[in-house]
Amino acid sequence: MKFAKSIDPETGRLALASMLSEGSPLGALKILYSRIGRFFQIPLPAFHPFVVGGTQSVRKVLVTERDKVKWRNADPVTDLLRHGVLVTDGEEHDQYRKSMEPSLHQSKFNNYVQRMLASTDRVTSQWRDGQVVDMLVESRKIALLIVMDTLFSVDAWDNLPHIWTPILKAIEYISPGAWIIWRKVPRPGYKKHLKQLDDYLYGIISNRRADSPKADLFQHLIDAGLDDDRIRDQMLTMLIAGHDTSTALLAWTFYLLGSHPEVHKKLVRELDESIGANPPSTSGGWQPHLLDEIIKESLRLYPPIHIGNRIISEDMDFDGNCVPAGERLFYSIYLTHRDAENWEAPDSFHPKRFEHGRKQPPYAYIPFGGGPRSCIGAAFGQAEARLVIARLLQTFTFELVNKKVHAHMGATLEPRPGVMMRVSPRK
């Protein structure tokens, strides 16, 4: 069995130069992937993770040998989410997933449409003609309001100023950082904010237990017999993972539309012709073909969950290459989505590659993961994006102000320093 190829000096120099020019490690990973292949090891002091990409490797990690791939209990994401469905394994994971899936099924989406549109309108009601807004920030506001209202029947509008910084701190807490190399690195400045977020969630749980039943995800957690701590874990999982991925998807989509005005115009025309001034919906005859293609292409180019970070519990073989037990493994959705073997012009924005539901090779397109642990909110997130984008383009014009952004590898893949757009109400 082979072990990872070493990185030659020229490749190392190119990777470093790319990382510096792009302002993100993604540039370096792309260089290593293109010059070394779909399996390599990053040789840093006290930190030497293996990186894999491509359809076969991803399938092995997500499906055929998924029992060998574990979360590391000392990682911040497991420390924060505790027993959340995202970071548990085996029977415990399956139990939580079973109790949560009914509220995220497509049959429930009609119940959420008006709430999603109302949350969107609530945020845009603060916009003024000609104002420059950061669509990364505005998308986060919309996504937070939606997840709290639809899944937990909580109107979070008045509490946004109170929970905004704690939520951003929680996201920062689980984002890649020095802790990956040194798990005991001091991390001051988080405890107060994370407690503030916990107090907010436990307060909601207490109030809800004293309230009458409602038809939402929260009720399913109560009916499943979960105690307050386990409900808190699932709430925080959906709050952080659910809104942060939607934030990234919406922000990147508006950046891509702003960068490709001809596609932007076609999409607005499609919406005008298909629904006009009527509210977008999840039912009826509305078939937003181009919008769906744009959302899929946005997820391909900038998958919110860009890389998976796990520990190997048993030796794994990737096309004759060995990853020994106990080693850290990164499986890259971002690199897999830009693999030239499966995608023509992989770095280009080309929504028509998804035209007419065109199929891709298995595991070439995995923005929501795959197998038994695929994202529980995948359908919800796509329906949300469709409704929010349609509503925004119905009611406002958007002009991209900052053309240059870079992909920041946080908890999700974010456009930094933001997506600044000049907005004006449509006449």
Short mmCIF file of C-alpha atoms in Angstrom, two decimals:
data_model
loop_
_atom_site.label_atom_id
_atom_site.label_comp_id
_atom_site.label_asym_id
_atom_site.label_seq_id
_atom_site.Cartn_x
_atom_site.Cartn_y
_atom_site.Cartn_z
CA MET A 1 0.00 0.00 0.00
CA LYS A 2 1.30 3.45 -0.93
CA PHE A 3 1.58 6.49 1.27
CA ALA A 4 1.01 10.12 0.35
CA LYS A 5 3.34 11.72 -2.17
CA SER A 6 5.61 14.43 -0.83
CA ILE A 7 5.11 18.00 -2.00
CA ASP A 8 8.01 19.15 -4.16
CA PRO A 9 9.44 22.67 -3.61
CA GLU A 10 7.97 24.11 -6.82
CA THR A 11 4.47 22.89 -5.98
CA GLY A 12 4.86 24.21 -2.45
CA ARG A 13 5.92 27.61 -3.78
CA LEU A 14 2.97 27.78 -6.16
CA ALA A 15 0.56 26.73 -3.42
CA LEU A 16 1.85 29.41 -1.07
CA ALA A 17 1.70 32.08 -3.78
CA SER A 18 -1.87 31.10 -4.64
CA MET A 19 -2.93 31.21 -1.01
CA LEU A 20 -1.45 34.68 -0.60
CA SER A 21 -2.96 36.05 -3.81
CA GLU A 22 -6.45 34.62 -3.19
CA GLY A 23 -6.46 35.33 0.52
CA SER A 24 -7.64 31.78 1.25
CA PRO A 25 -6.16 28.28 1.69
CA LEU A 26 -8.50 27.15 -1.10
CA GLY A 27 -6.03 28.42 -3.66
CA ALA A 28 -3.28 26.28 -2.20
CA LEU A 29 -5.53 23.22 -2.07
CA LYS A 30 -6.44 23.68 -5.75
CA ILE A 31 -2.75 23.81 -6.70
CA LEU A 32 -1.94 20.68 -4.69
CA TYR A 33 -4.98 18.86 -6.11
CA SER A 34 -4.11 19.72 -9.71
CA ARG A 35 -0.39 18.92 -9.45
CA ILE A 36 -0.34 15.96 -7.05
CA GLY A 37 -3.76 14.36 -7.49
CA ARG A 38 -6.82 13.44 -5.48
CA PHE A 39 -4.82 12.16 -2.50
CA PHE A 40 -2.13 14.14 -0.70
CA GLN A 41 -0.89 15.04 2.74
CA ILE A 42 -0.19 18.53 4.06
CA PRO A 43 3.20 18.47 5.85
CA LEU A 44 3.01 21.12 8.55
CA PRO A 45 4.68 21.00 11.97
CA ALA A 46 2.54 18.91 14.34
CA PHE A 47 -0.22 18.88 11.73
CA HIS A 48 -0.23 16.58 8.71
CA PRO A 49 -3.79 15.88 7.58
CA PHE A 50 -4.62 13.79 4.54
CA VAL A 51 -6.77 15.41 1.86
CA VAL A 52 -8.94 13.43 -0.55
CA GLY A 53 -11.31 14.42 -3.32
CA GLY A 54 -13.00 12.94 -6.36
CA THR A 55 -16.07 10.77 -6.71
CA GLN A 56 -14.63 7.46 -5.54
CA SER A 57 -12.96 8.83 -2.42
CA VAL A 58 -16.00 10.86 -1.42
CA ARG A 59 -18.27 7.85 -1.91
CA LYS A 60 -16.01 5.79 0.35
CA VAL A 61 -16.04 8.44 3.10
CA LEU A 62 -19.78 9.12 2.93
CA VAL A 63 -21.18 5.68 2.17
CA THR A 64 -19.19 2.49 1.78
CA GLU A 65 -16.75 2.97 4.70
CA ARG A 66 -18.51 5.70 6.65
CA ASP A 67 -18.23 3.73 9.91
CA LYS A 68 -14.45 4.30 9.82
CA VAL A 69 -14.87 8.08 9.69
CA LYS A 70 -15.61 9.75 13.03
CA TRP A 71 -15.99 13.14 14.63
CA ARG A 72 -13.26 14.07 17.10
CA ASN A 73 -14.80 14.70 20.51
CA ALA A 74 -12.30 17.44 21.35
CA ASP A 75 -13.19 19.57 18.31
CA PRO A 76 -15.07 22.83 18.97
CA VAL A 77 -18.06 21.79 16.85
CA THR A 78 -18.69 18.72 19.04
CA ASP A 79 -18.01 20.77 22.16
CA LEU A 80 -20.61 23.34 21.08
CA LEU A 81 -23.31 21.07 19.63
CA ARG A 82 -22.80 18.22 22.17
CA HIS A 83 -25.43 15.67 21.10
CA GLY A 84 -26.70 17.52 18.05
CA VAL A 85 -27.76 15.41 15.08
CA LEU A 86 -24.83 16.79 13.06
CA VAL A 87 -22.12 15.42 15.36
CA THR A 88 -23.54 12.16 16.71
CA ASP A 89 -23.08 8.71 15.21
CA GLY A 90 -24.90 5.40 15.11
CA GLU A 91 -28.21 4.78 16.83
CA GLU A 92 -28.21 8.11 18.66
CA HIS A 93 -27.90 10.00 15.37
CA ASP A 94 -30.64 7.91 13.77
CA GLN A 95 -33.01 8.58 16.68
CA TYR A 96 -32.58 12.35 16.46
CA ARG A 97 -32.86 12.33 12.68
CA LYS A 98 -36.08 10.30 12.79
CA SER A 99 -37.70 12.77 15.19
CA MET A 100 -36.68 15.80 13.11
CA GLU A 101 -37.30 14.65 9.54
CA PRO A 102 -41.11 15.08 9.48
CA SER A 103 -40.83 18.86 9.91
CA LEU A 104 -38.30 19.08 7.09
CA HIS A 105 -40.26 17.00 4.59
CA GLN A 106 -41.41 18.65 1.37
CA SER A 107 -45.05 18.05 2.31
CA LYS A 108 -44.65 20.70 5.04
CA PHE A 109 -43.20 23.43 2.84
CA ASN A 110 -46.52 25.02 1.91
CA ASN A 111 -46.94 25.83 5.61
CA TYR A 112 -43.66 27.73 5.58
CA VAL A 113 -44.03 29.87 2.45
CA GLN A 114 -45.77 32.86 4.01
CA ARG A 115 -43.36 32.87 6.96
CA MET A 116 -40.34 32.78 4.66
CA LEU A 117 -41.66 35.61 2.53
CA ALA A 118 -42.65 37.64 5.59
CA SER A 119 -39.15 37.26 7.06
CA THR A 120 -37.64 38.41 3.77
CA ASP A 121 -39.96 41.42 3.56
CA ARG A 122 -39.24 42.32 7.16
CA VAL A 123 -35.53 42.66 6.46
CA THR A 124 -35.95 44.52 3.17
CA SER A 125 -38.41 46.95 4.76
CA GLN A 126 -35.32 48.56 6.32
CA TRP A 127 -33.68 49.17 2.93
CA ARG A 128 -33.74 52.58 1.26
CA ASP A 129 -33.60 53.52 -2.42
CA GLY A 130 -29.97 53.55 -3.57
CA GLN A 131 -28.64 52.14 -0.31
CA VAL A 132 -25.60 49.86 -0.45
CA VAL A 133 -26.22 46.74 1.61
CA ASP A 134 -24.01 43.76 2.39
CA MET A 135 -25.90 40.73 1.11
CA LEU A 136 -23.86 38.48 3.39
CA VAL A 137 -25.26 40.34 6.41
CA GLU A 138 -28.77 40.76 5.00
CA SER A 139 -28.96 37.10 3.97
CA ARG A 140 -27.97 36.10 7.50
CA LYS A 141 -30.78 38.19 8.98
CA ILE A 142 -33.31 36.59 6.64
CA ALA A 143 -32.04 33.06 7.26
CA LEU A 144 -32.04 33.51 11.04
CA LEU A 145 -35.60 34.79 11.09
CA ILE A 146 -36.75 31.95 8.84
CA VAL A 147 -35.19 29.09 10.79
CA MET A 148 -36.49 30.40 14.12
CA ASP A 149 -40.01 31.06 12.82
CA THR A 150 -40.59 27.98 10.67
CA LEU A 151 -38.91 25.33 12.83
CA PHE A 152 -39.40 26.71 16.34
CA SER A 153 -42.37 29.12 16.02
CA VAL A 154 -40.26 31.92 17.49
CA ASP A 155 -40.35 35.51 16.25
CA ALA A 156 -36.69 36.47 16.65
CA TRP A 157 -36.94 39.96 15.12
CA ASP A 158 -36.81 41.94 18.37
CA ASN A 159 -34.05 39.70 19.71
CA LEU A 160 -31.77 39.96 16.67
CA PRO A 161 -29.57 42.67 18.26
CA HIS A 162 -29.33 40.55 21.41
CA ILE A 163 -28.37 37.26 19.73
CA TRP A 164 -26.47 38.56 16.68
CA THR A 165 -22.99 38.73 18.23
CA PRO A 166 -23.37 35.46 20.21
CA ILE A 167 -24.37 33.64 17.02
CA LEU A 168 -21.43 35.08 15.08
CA LYS A 169 -19.14 34.11 17.96
CA ALA A 170 -20.52 30.56 17.94
CA ILE A 171 -19.82 30.31 14.21
CA GLU A 172 -16.32 31.69 14.72
CA TYR A 173 -15.79 29.22 17.57
CA ILE A 174 -16.33 26.19 15.29
CA SER A 175 -14.54 27.66 12.25
CA PRO A 176 -11.11 26.32 11.23
CA GLY A 177 -8.30 27.87 13.24
CA ALA A 178 -5.23 27.19 15.33
CA TRP A 179 -7.20 24.65 17.38
CA ILE A 180 -6.93 22.19 14.47
CA ILE A 181 -3.18 22.02 15.07
CA TRP A 182 -3.18 22.48 18.84
CA ARG A 183 -6.44 21.43 20.43
CA LYS A 184 -5.56 23.07 23.77
CA VAL A 185 -4.90 26.50 22.29
CA PRO A 186 -6.36 29.20 24.57
CA ARG A 187 -9.60 30.59 23.15
CA PRO A 188 -10.63 33.59 25.25
CA GLY A 189 -13.63 35.72 24.42
CA TYR A 190 -16.16 32.98 23.68
CA LYS A 191 -17.48 31.79 27.03
CA LYS A 192 -19.65 34.85 27.73
CA HIS A 193 -21.23 34.87 24.27
CA LEU A 194 -21.88 31.13 24.17
CA LYS A 195 -23.56 31.32 27.60
CA GLN A 196 -25.69 34.20 26.33
CA LEU A 197 -26.82 32.05 23.41
CA ASP A 198 -27.53 29.11 25.70
CA ASP A 199 -29.59 31.30 28.03
CA TYR A 200 -31.66 32.46 25.06
CA LEU A 201 -32.32 28.90 23.88
CA TYR A 202 -33.10 27.49 27.33
CA GLY A 203 -35.51 30.39 27.85
CA ILE A 204 -37.33 29.45 24.65
CA ILE A 205 -37.49 25.80 25.75
CA SER A 206 -38.91 26.73 29.16
CA ASN A 207 -41.57 28.97 27.64
CA ARG A 208 -42.49 26.38 25.06
CA ARG A 209 -42.99 23.58 27.59
CA ALA A 210 -45.53 25.82 29.34
CA ASP A 211 -47.26 26.66 26.05
CA SER A 212 -49.77 24.73 23.96
CA PRO A 213 -48.47 22.31 21.29
CA LYS A 214 -47.59 23.68 17.84
CA ALA A 215 -46.99 21.95 14.53
CA ASP A 216 -43.24 22.44 14.17
CA LEU A 217 -39.89 20.74 14.64
CA PHE A 218 -39.76 21.86 18.26
CA GLN A 219 -42.92 19.87 18.99
CA HIS A 220 -41.44 16.74 17.43
CA LEU A 221 -38.45 17.03 19.76
CA ILE A 222 -40.74 17.37 22.78
CA ASP A 223 -42.92 14.47 21.63
CA ALA A 224 -39.80 12.32 21.21
CA GLY A 225 -39.21 12.68 24.96
CA LEU A 226 -35.98 14.66 24.73
CA ASP A 227 -34.91 16.54 27.84
CA ASP A 228 -34.04 20.24 27.78
CA ASP A 229 -30.33 19.65 27.14
CA ARG A 230 -30.95 17.40 24.14
CA ILE A 231 -33.53 19.82 22.74
CA ARG A 232 -31.01 22.64 23.16
CA ASP A 233 -28.46 20.59 21.20
CA GLN A 234 -30.83 20.04 18.27
CA MET A 235 -32.03 23.67 18.34
CA LEU A 236 -28.49 25.00 18.26
CA THR A 237 -27.55 22.56 15.51
CA MET A 238 -30.42 23.74 13.31
CA LEU A 239 -29.88 27.37 14.25
CA ILE A 240 -26.16 27.37 13.43
CA ALA A 241 -25.95 24.83 10.61
CA GLY A 242 -29.36 25.64 9.16
CA HIS A 243 -29.00 29.40 8.91
CA ASP A 244 -25.26 29.60 8.17
CA THR A 245 -25.45 27.36 5.10
CA SER A 246 -28.46 29.31 3.78
CA THR A 247 -26.61 32.57 4.41
CA ALA A 248 -23.66 31.42 2.33
CA LEU A 249 -25.85 30.11 -0.50
CA LEU A 250 -27.86 33.34 -0.76
CA ALA A 251 -24.81 35.60 -0.54
CA TRP A 252 -22.83 33.68 -3.17
CA THR A 253 -25.82 33.53 -5.50
CA PHE A 254 -26.23 37.30 -5.41
CA TYR A 255 -22.50 37.74 -5.96
CA LEU A 256 -22.68 35.48 -9.02
CA LEU A 257 -25.75 37.28 -10.35
CA GLY A 258 -24.03 40.62 -9.84
CA SER A 259 -20.93 39.34 -11.62
CA HIS A 260 -22.95 37.98 -14.57
CA PRO A 261 -25.51 40.68 -15.46
CA GLU A 262 -26.74 38.83 -18.56
CA VAL A 263 -27.78 35.84 -16.43
CA HIS A 264 -29.23 38.23 -13.85
CA LYS A 265 -31.43 39.88 -16.50
CA LYS A 266 -32.62 36.53 -17.85
CA LEU A 267 -33.59 35.40 -14.36
CA VAL A 268 -35.56 38.57 -13.64
CA ARG A 269 -37.33 38.14 -16.97
CA GLU A 270 -38.16 34.51 -16.15
CA LEU A 271 -39.64 35.56 -12.81
CA ASP A 272 -41.63 38.40 -14.35
CA GLU A 273 -43.08 36.10 -16.98
CA SER A 274 -43.81 33.18 -14.66
CA ILE A 275 -45.22 34.82 -11.53
CA GLY A 276 -45.29 38.56 -12.17
CA ALA A 277 -46.38 40.32 -8.99
CA ASN A 278 -47.78 37.13 -7.44
CA PRO A 279 -45.89 35.73 -4.46
CA PRO A 280 -43.56 32.81 -5.22
CA SER A 281 -44.68 29.47 -3.83
CA THR A 282 -43.68 25.84 -3.48
CA SER A 283 -46.76 24.55 -5.26
CA GLY A 284 -48.83 25.22 -8.34
CA GLY A 285 -47.55 25.67 -11.85
CA TRP A 286 -44.50 27.79 -11.07
CA GLN A 287 -41.43 26.11 -12.60
CA PRO A 288 -38.41 28.39 -12.03
CA HIS A 289 -36.04 26.42 -14.26
CA LEU A 290 -33.30 29.02 -14.60
CA LEU A 291 -33.46 29.90 -10.90
CA ASP A 292 -33.01 26.25 -9.95
CA GLU A 293 -30.06 25.95 -12.35
CA ILE A 294 -28.46 29.06 -10.85
CA ILE A 295 -28.90 27.78 -7.29
CA LYS A 296 -27.35 24.44 -8.23
CA GLU A 297 -24.42 26.12 -9.96
CA SER A 298 -23.89 28.39 -6.97
CA LEU A 299 -23.79 25.32 -4.72
CA ARG A 300 -21.34 23.65 -7.09
CA LEU A 301 -18.90 26.56 -7.24
CA TYR A 302 -19.21 27.56 -3.60
CA PRO A 303 -20.59 24.67 -1.53
CA PRO A 304 -21.33 26.04 1.95
CA ILE A 305 -19.91 22.90 3.57
CA HIS A 306 -16.70 23.02 1.58
CA ILE A 307 -14.64 20.44 3.43
CA GLY A 308 -15.28 17.61 5.86
CA ASN A 309 -12.94 17.26 8.85
CA ARG A 310 -12.87 13.83 10.47
CA ILE A 311 -10.70 11.29 12.31
CA ILE A 312 -10.06 7.82 10.88
CA SER A 313 -10.83 5.00 13.33
CA GLU A 314 -9.44 2.21 11.10
CA ASP A 315 -6.92 2.17 8.27
CA MET A 316 -8.48 3.31 5.00
CA ASP A 317 -7.32 2.68 1.45
CA PHE A 318 -7.84 5.31 -1.26
CA ASP A 319 -6.87 3.80 -4.61
CA GLY A 320 -3.88 2.07 -3.05
CA ASN A 321 -2.99 5.00 -0.78
CA CYS A 322 -3.13 4.45 2.96
CA VAL A 323 -4.58 6.69 5.65
CA PRO A 324 -3.63 5.08 8.98
CA ALA A 325 -6.06 4.88 11.89
CA GLY A 326 -5.93 7.91 14.16
CA GLU A 327 -5.04 10.35 11.38
CA ARG A 328 -7.07 13.40 10.44
CA LEU A 329 -8.80 13.31 7.07
CA PHE A 330 -10.18 16.21 5.05
CA TYR A 331 -12.55 15.24 2.26
CA SER A 332 -13.02 18.18 -0.05
CA ILE A 333 -16.43 18.87 -1.54
CA TYR A 334 -15.06 22.09 -3.04
CA LEU A 335 -12.29 20.31 -4.96
CA THR A 336 -14.62 17.50 -6.04
CA HIS A 337 -17.05 20.08 -7.44
CA ARG A 338 -14.22 21.58 -9.52
CA ASP A 339 -12.67 18.34 -10.76
CA ALA A 340 -12.03 18.67 -14.50
CA GLU A 341 -12.66 14.96 -15.00
CA ASN A 342 -16.36 15.49 -14.31
CA TRP A 343 -16.94 19.16 -15.11
CA GLU A 344 -16.28 21.12 -18.28
CA ALA A 345 -14.70 24.51 -17.48
CA PRO A 346 -15.03 23.67 -13.78
CA ASP A 347 -14.14 27.13 -12.47
CA SER A 348 -16.67 28.92 -14.71
CA PHE A 349 -20.20 29.97 -13.79
CA HIS A 350 -22.39 28.07 -16.24
CA PRO A 351 -25.89 27.33 -14.86
CA LYS A 352 -26.98 25.61 -18.07
CA ARG A 353 -24.84 22.62 -17.15
CA PHE A 354 -27.85 21.69 -14.97
CA GLU A 355 -30.42 22.34 -17.70
CA HIS A 356 -33.34 19.90 -17.96
CA GLY A 357 -32.25 18.15 -14.77
CA ARG A 358 -29.08 16.92 -16.44
CA LYS A 359 -27.50 14.22 -14.30
CA GLN A 360 -23.90 14.23 -13.14
CA PRO A 361 -21.69 11.26 -12.29
CA PRO A 362 -22.53 9.86 -8.84
CA TYR A 363 -20.81 11.85 -6.07
CA ALA A 364 -19.49 14.50 -8.47
CA TYR A 365 -22.08 16.91 -7.04
CA ILE A 366 -22.57 16.65 -3.28
CA PRO A 367 -23.37 20.07 -1.79
CA PHE A 368 -25.44 18.36 0.90
CA GLY A 369 -23.22 15.34 1.41
CA GLY A 370 -24.47 11.89 0.58
CA GLY A 371 -25.55 8.56 1.96
CA PRO A 372 -27.38 8.02 5.26
CA ARG A 373 -25.87 11.19 6.76
CA SER A 374 -26.78 13.58 3.95
CA CYS A 375 -27.95 16.99 5.13
CA ILE A 376 -31.30 16.65 6.88
CA GLY A 377 -32.33 20.13 5.73
CA ALA A 378 -31.29 19.88 2.07
CA ALA A 379 -34.78 20.15 0.55
CA PHE A 380 -35.76 22.84 3.07
CA GLY A 381 -32.68 24.91 2.24
CA GLN A 382 -33.23 24.75 -1.51
CA ALA A 383 -36.91 25.68 -1.20
CA GLU A 384 -35.95 28.55 1.09
CA ALA A 385 -33.34 29.83 -1.38
CA ARG A 386 -35.81 29.63 -4.27
CA LEU A 387 -38.45 31.63 -2.40
CA VAL A 388 -36.11 34.25 -0.94
CA ILE A 389 -34.22 34.93 -4.17
CA ALA A 390 -37.45 35.16 -6.17
CA ARG A 391 -38.98 37.55 -3.63
CA LEU A 392 -35.90 39.78 -3.55
CA LEU A 393 -35.66 39.99 -7.35
CA GLN A 394 -39.40 40.68 -7.58
CA THR A 395 -39.15 43.70 -5.33
CA PHE A 396 -35.65 45.16 -5.76
CA THR A 397 -32.95 45.77 -8.33
CA PHE A 398 -29.40 44.81 -7.36
CA GLU A 399 -26.10 46.24 -8.58
CA LEU A 400 -22.82 44.70 -7.42
CA VAL A 401 -20.49 47.34 -5.98
CA ASN A 402 -17.44 45.28 -5.00
CA LYS A 403 -16.30 42.97 -7.79
CA LYS A 404 -13.45 41.35 -5.85
CA VAL A 405 -14.25 38.91 -3.07
CA HIS A 406 -12.47 35.81 -1.84
CA ALA A 407 -13.83 32.56 -0.47
CA HIS A 408 -13.27 32.49 3.28
CA MET A 409 -13.00 29.02 4.82
CA GLY A 410 -15.06 29.50 7.95
CA ALA A 411 -17.69 27.16 9.32
CA THR A 412 -19.13 27.63 5.84
CA LEU A 413 -17.58 29.02 2.67
CA GLU A 414 -18.31 32.75 2.81
CA PRO A 415 -17.68 35.61 0.37
CA ARG A 416 -15.39 38.07 2.11
CA PRO A 417 -15.25 40.95 2.79
CA GLY A 418 -18.94 40.73 1.86
CA VAL A 419 -21.23 41.21 -1.14
CA MET A 420 -21.91 44.93 -1.36
CA MET A 421 -24.88 45.70 -3.59
CA ARG A 422 -26.79 48.87 -4.36
CA VAL A 423 -30.51 48.20 -4.02
CA SER A 424 -33.51 50.09 -5.31
CA PRO A 425 -37.21 49.20 -5.17
CA ARG A 426 -38.55 48.03 -8.52
CA LYS A 427 -41.02 50.42 -10.04
#
